[in-house]
Amino acid sequence: MSNASRPDQQLRLHAAEPAPPSASPVLRGVGLRKTYRSGSSTLEVLRGVDMELAAGEFVAIVGQSGSGKTTLLHLLGLLDAPDGGEVHLGNTRIDTLSASRQDHIRNTQIGMVFQSYHLLPELDAVENVLAPLYVRYGVLEWFRRRREARQEAIALLERFG
């Protein structure tokens, strides 16, 4: 796939662990476009990127700095809106939902592990993993679920190493 801002920049998706042939996409980007503007200058970062991710599939997005990797992840994770194209979760288009619905989807169905600088330094690793649950549940609900949630957070950290 080549959708970078310059011909010498390539954005590629590699299925490290491909999905079974019968698996339907869980997350899908269709014709994603993103352009950034600064004064009179424009930089077209994504030019109609298509991608699908099936349940259980592990995918690596690789490319040079500036090729659109982070931009693509931000669009798929609803952290930014595409200038064109669509983002689907299952059979539902999610990029056009209200901000509150997108917030709910990010909190309950889309998880992102950032490379750096997005952790809260005053929290340990388990507490950083639990942070979305602090937001999702009210105080009473959190106290009812905290042991189970902590065990799940530890299991996730072990799984990702």
mmCIF file of C-alpha atoms in Angstrom:
data_model
loop_
_atom_site.group_PDB
_atom_site.id
_atom_site.type_symbol
_atom_site.label_atom_id
_atom_site.label_comp_id
_atom_site.label_asym_id
_atom_site.label_seq_id
_atom_site.Cartn_x
_atom_site.Cartn_y
_atom_site.Cartn_z
ATOM 1 C CA MET A 1 0.000 0.000 0.000
ATOM 2 C CA SER A 2 1.445 3.363 -0.946
ATOM 3 C CA ASN A 3 -0.464 6.347 0.320
ATOM 4 C CA ALA A 4 2.202 8.607 1.729
ATOM 5 C CA SER A 5 2.734 12.265 1.061
ATOM 6 C CA ARG A 6 5.785 11.706 -1.159
ATOM 7 C CA PRO A 7 6.568 8.929 -3.655
ATOM 8 C CA ASP A 8 9.653 7.870 -1.674
ATOM 9 C CA GLN A 9 7.587 7.241 1.470
ATOM 10 C CA GLN A 10 5.692 3.985 1.759
ATOM 11 C CA LEU A 11 3.144 2.939 4.365
ATOM 12 C CA ARG A 12 2.821 -0.838 4.570
ATOM 13 C CA LEU A 13 0.660 -3.196 6.608
ATOM 14 C CA HIS A 14 2.104 -6.570 7.546
ATOM 15 C CA ALA A 15 -0.020 -9.334 9.045
ATOM 16 C CA ALA A 16 2.284 -10.796 11.692
ATOM 17 C CA GLU A 17 -0.421 -13.297 12.569
ATOM 18 C CA PRO A 18 -3.035 -13.392 9.805
ATOM 19 C CA ALA A 19 -6.705 -13.938 10.521
ATOM 20 C CA PRO A 20 -8.414 -17.143 9.409
ATOM 21 C CA PRO A 21 -9.804 -16.866 5.846
ATOM 22 C CA SER A 22 -13.401 -16.884 7.130
ATOM 23 C CA ALA A 23 -12.869 -14.077 9.681
ATOM 24 C CA SER A 24 -14.845 -10.923 9.007
ATOM 25 C CA PRO A 25 -13.248 -7.533 9.723
ATOM 26 C CA VAL A 26 -13.634 -6.113 13.198
ATOM 27 C CA LEU A 27 -12.111 -2.752 12.321
ATOM 28 C CA ARG A 28 -12.009 -1.369 8.796
ATOM 29 C CA GLY A 29 -10.786 1.827 7.166
ATOM 30 C CA VAL A 30 -12.078 2.567 3.667
ATOM 31 C CA GLY A 31 -10.514 5.236 1.452
ATOM 32 C CA LEU A 32 -9.054 7.151 4.417
ATOM 33 C CA ARG A 33 -7.681 10.573 3.529
ATOM 34 C CA LYS A 34 -5.996 13.137 5.758
ATOM 35 C CA THR A 35 -4.421 16.460 4.860
ATOM 36 C CA TYR A 36 -2.777 18.892 7.276
ATOM 37 C CA ARG A 37 -2.670 22.608 6.588
ATOM 38 C CA SER A 38 -0.239 25.186 7.908
ATOM 39 C CA GLY A 39 -0.825 28.667 6.533
ATOM 40 C CA SER A 40 -0.881 28.340 2.769
ATOM 41 C CA SER A 41 0.943 24.968 2.799
ATOM 42 C CA THR A 42 -0.824 21.613 2.694
ATOM 43 C CA LEU A 43 0.577 18.156 3.333
ATOM 44 C CA GLU A 44 -1.495 15.220 2.085
ATOM 45 C CA VAL A 45 -0.548 12.453 4.521
ATOM 46 C CA LEU A 46 -3.046 9.718 3.616
ATOM 47 C CA ARG A 47 -4.460 9.282 0.125
ATOM 48 C CA GLY A 48 -7.267 6.747 0.179
ATOM 49 C CA VAL A 49 -5.900 4.117 2.558
ATOM 50 C CA ASP A 50 -7.889 0.876 2.881
ATOM 51 C CA MET A 51 -7.245 -1.608 5.671
ATOM 52 C CA GLU A 52 -9.063 -4.357 7.528
ATOM 53 C CA LEU A 53 -8.321 -5.966 10.871
ATOM 54 C CA ALA A 54 -10.005 -9.244 11.816
ATOM 55 C CA ALA A 55 -10.466 -10.653 15.314
ATOM 56 C CA GLY A 56 -7.278 -12.319 16.532
ATOM 57 C CA GLU A 57 -5.130 -10.780 13.816
ATOM 58 C CA PHE A 58 -1.888 -8.986 14.689
ATOM 59 C CA VAL A 59 -0.816 -6.333 12.190
ATOM 60 C CA ALA A 60 2.308 -4.198 12.010
ATOM 61 C CA ILE A 61 2.112 -0.808 10.316
ATOM 62 C CA VAL A 62 5.581 0.097 9.089
ATOM 63 C CA GLY A 63 7.042 2.981 7.160
ATOM 64 C CA GLN A 64 9.463 5.862 7.286
ATOM 65 C CA SER A 65 8.927 8.789 9.584
ATOM 66 C CA GLY A 66 6.207 10.948 8.061
ATOM 67 C CA SER A 67 4.623 8.167 6.012
ATOM 68 C CA GLY A 68 1.300 8.328 7.901
ATOM 69 C CA LYS A 69 1.510 5.504 10.464
ATOM 70 C CA THR A 70 0.414 7.575 13.457
ATOM 71 C CA THR A 71 -2.162 9.452 11.400
ATOM 72 C CA LEU A 72 -3.722 6.150 10.309
ATOM 73 C CA LEU A 73 -3.852 4.894 13.911
ATOM 74 C CA HIS A 74 -5.402 8.164 15.085
ATOM 75 C CA LEU A 75 -8.145 7.877 12.454
ATOM 76 C CA LEU A 76 -8.863 4.212 13.215
ATOM 77 C CA GLY A 77 -8.857 4.913 16.967
ATOM 78 C CA LEU A 78 -11.197 7.916 16.632
ATOM 79 C CA LEU A 79 -8.581 10.290 17.997
ATOM 80 C CA ASP A 80 -8.849 12.364 14.805
ATOM 81 C CA ALA A 81 -11.408 12.665 12.009
ATOM 82 C CA PRO A 82 -10.622 11.740 8.402
ATOM 83 C CA ASP A 83 -10.961 14.339 5.641
ATOM 84 C CA GLY A 84 -12.404 11.552 3.507
ATOM 85 C CA GLY A 85 -13.207 7.885 3.757
ATOM 86 C CA GLU A 86 -14.890 5.852 6.477
ATOM 87 C CA VAL A 87 -14.049 3.966 9.679
ATOM 88 C CA HIS A 88 -16.171 0.924 10.571
ATOM 89 C CA LEU A 89 -16.305 -1.146 13.748
ATOM 90 C CA GLY A 90 -18.002 -4.385 12.758
ATOM 91 C CA ASN A 91 -20.873 -3.334 10.505
ATOM 92 C CA THR A 92 -21.221 0.139 12.020
ATOM 93 C CA ARG A 93 -19.676 3.291 10.602
ATOM 94 C CA ILE A 94 -18.165 5.042 13.611
ATOM 95 C CA ASP A 95 -16.299 8.095 12.277
ATOM 96 C CA THR A 96 -19.579 10.017 11.852
ATOM 97 C CA LEU A 97 -21.000 9.241 15.302
ATOM 98 C CA SER A 98 -21.383 11.968 17.923
ATOM 99 C CA ALA A 99 -18.364 12.806 20.063
ATOM 100 C CA SER A 100 -19.939 11.154 23.107
ATOM 101 C CA ARG A 101 -20.600 7.910 21.191
ATOM 102 C CA GLN A 102 -17.021 7.947 19.881
ATOM 103 C CA ASP A 103 -15.751 8.517 23.435
ATOM 104 C CA HIS A 104 -17.777 5.516 24.610
ATOM 105 C CA ILE A 105 -16.408 3.304 21.800
ATOM 106 C CA ARG A 106 -12.819 4.365 22.582
ATOM 107 C CA ASN A 107 -13.391 3.580 26.245
ATOM 108 C CA THR A 108 -15.059 0.206 25.759
ATOM 109 C CA GLN A 109 -14.023 -1.285 22.412
ATOM 110 C CA ILE A 110 -10.802 0.224 21.065
ATOM 111 C CA GLY A 111 -7.552 -0.084 22.976
ATOM 112 C CA MET A 112 -4.294 1.560 22.038
ATOM 113 C CA VAL A 113 -0.846 0.953 23.458
ATOM 114 C CA PHE A 114 1.215 4.048 22.714
ATOM 115 C CA GLN A 115 4.935 3.890 22.124
ATOM 116 C CA SER A 116 5.841 6.514 24.716
ATOM 117 C CA TYR A 117 4.899 9.733 26.478
ATOM 118 C CA HIS A 118 1.249 8.797 26.920
ATOM 119 C CA LEU A 119 1.507 7.183 30.333
ATOM 120 C CA LEU A 120 0.628 8.970 33.533
ATOM 121 C CA PRO A 121 3.948 9.121 35.421
ATOM 122 C CA GLU A 122 2.290 9.191 38.839
ATOM 123 C CA LEU A 123 0.676 5.790 38.154
ATOM 124 C CA ASP A 124 2.395 2.411 37.942
ATOM 125 C CA ALA A 125 1.976 0.146 34.891
ATOM 126 C CA VAL A 126 -1.126 -1.636 36.230
ATOM 127 C CA GLU A 127 -2.784 1.652 37.184
ATOM 128 C CA ASN A 128 -2.089 3.068 33.699
ATOM 129 C CA VAL A 129 -3.814 0.031 32.157
ATOM 130 C CA LEU A 130 -6.742 0.508 34.560
ATOM 131 C CA ALA A 131 -7.121 4.233 33.778
ATOM 132 C CA PRO A 132 -9.913 3.754 31.182
ATOM 133 C CA LEU A 133 -11.921 1.798 33.760
ATOM 134 C CA TYR A 134 -11.614 4.637 36.269
ATOM 135 C CA VAL A 135 -13.390 6.754 33.661
ATOM 136 C CA ARG A 136 -15.923 4.099 32.613
ATOM 137 C CA TYR A 137 -17.243 3.178 36.055
ATOM 138 C CA GLY A 138 -18.610 5.393 38.782
ATOM 139 C CA VAL A 139 -17.046 5.239 42.243
ATOM 140 C CA LEU A 140 -19.360 2.524 43.628
ATOM 141 C CA GLU A 141 -19.117 0.374 40.501
ATOM 142 C CA TRP A 142 -15.329 0.706 40.512
ATOM 143 C CA PHE A 143 -15.094 -0.552 44.090
ATOM 144 C CA ARG A 144 -17.241 -3.587 43.181
ATOM 145 C CA ARG A 145 -15.079 -4.444 40.134
ATOM 146 C CA ARG A 146 -11.596 -3.375 41.196
ATOM 147 C CA ARG A 147 -10.170 -6.828 42.110
ATOM 148 C CA GLU A 148 -11.361 -8.424 38.873
ATOM 149 C CA ALA A 149 -10.186 -5.418 36.846
ATOM 150 C CA ARG A 150 -6.750 -5.477 38.479
ATOM 151 C CA GLN A 151 -6.336 -9.196 37.674
ATOM 152 C CA GLU A 152 -7.321 -8.529 34.053
ATOM 153 C CA ALA A 153 -4.873 -5.609 33.814
ATOM 154 C CA ILE A 154 -2.036 -7.777 35.128
ATOM 155 C CA ALA A 155 -2.946 -10.524 32.636
ATOM 156 C CA LEU A 156 -2.895 -7.999 29.777
ATOM 157 C CA LEU A 157 0.512 -6.668 30.815
ATOM 158 C CA GLU A 158 1.877 -10.215 30.984
ATOM 159 C CA ARG A 159 0.412 -11.010 27.562
ATOM 160 C CA PHE A 160 2.074 -7.961 25.970
ATOM 161 C CA GLY A 161 5.336 -8.458 27.857
#
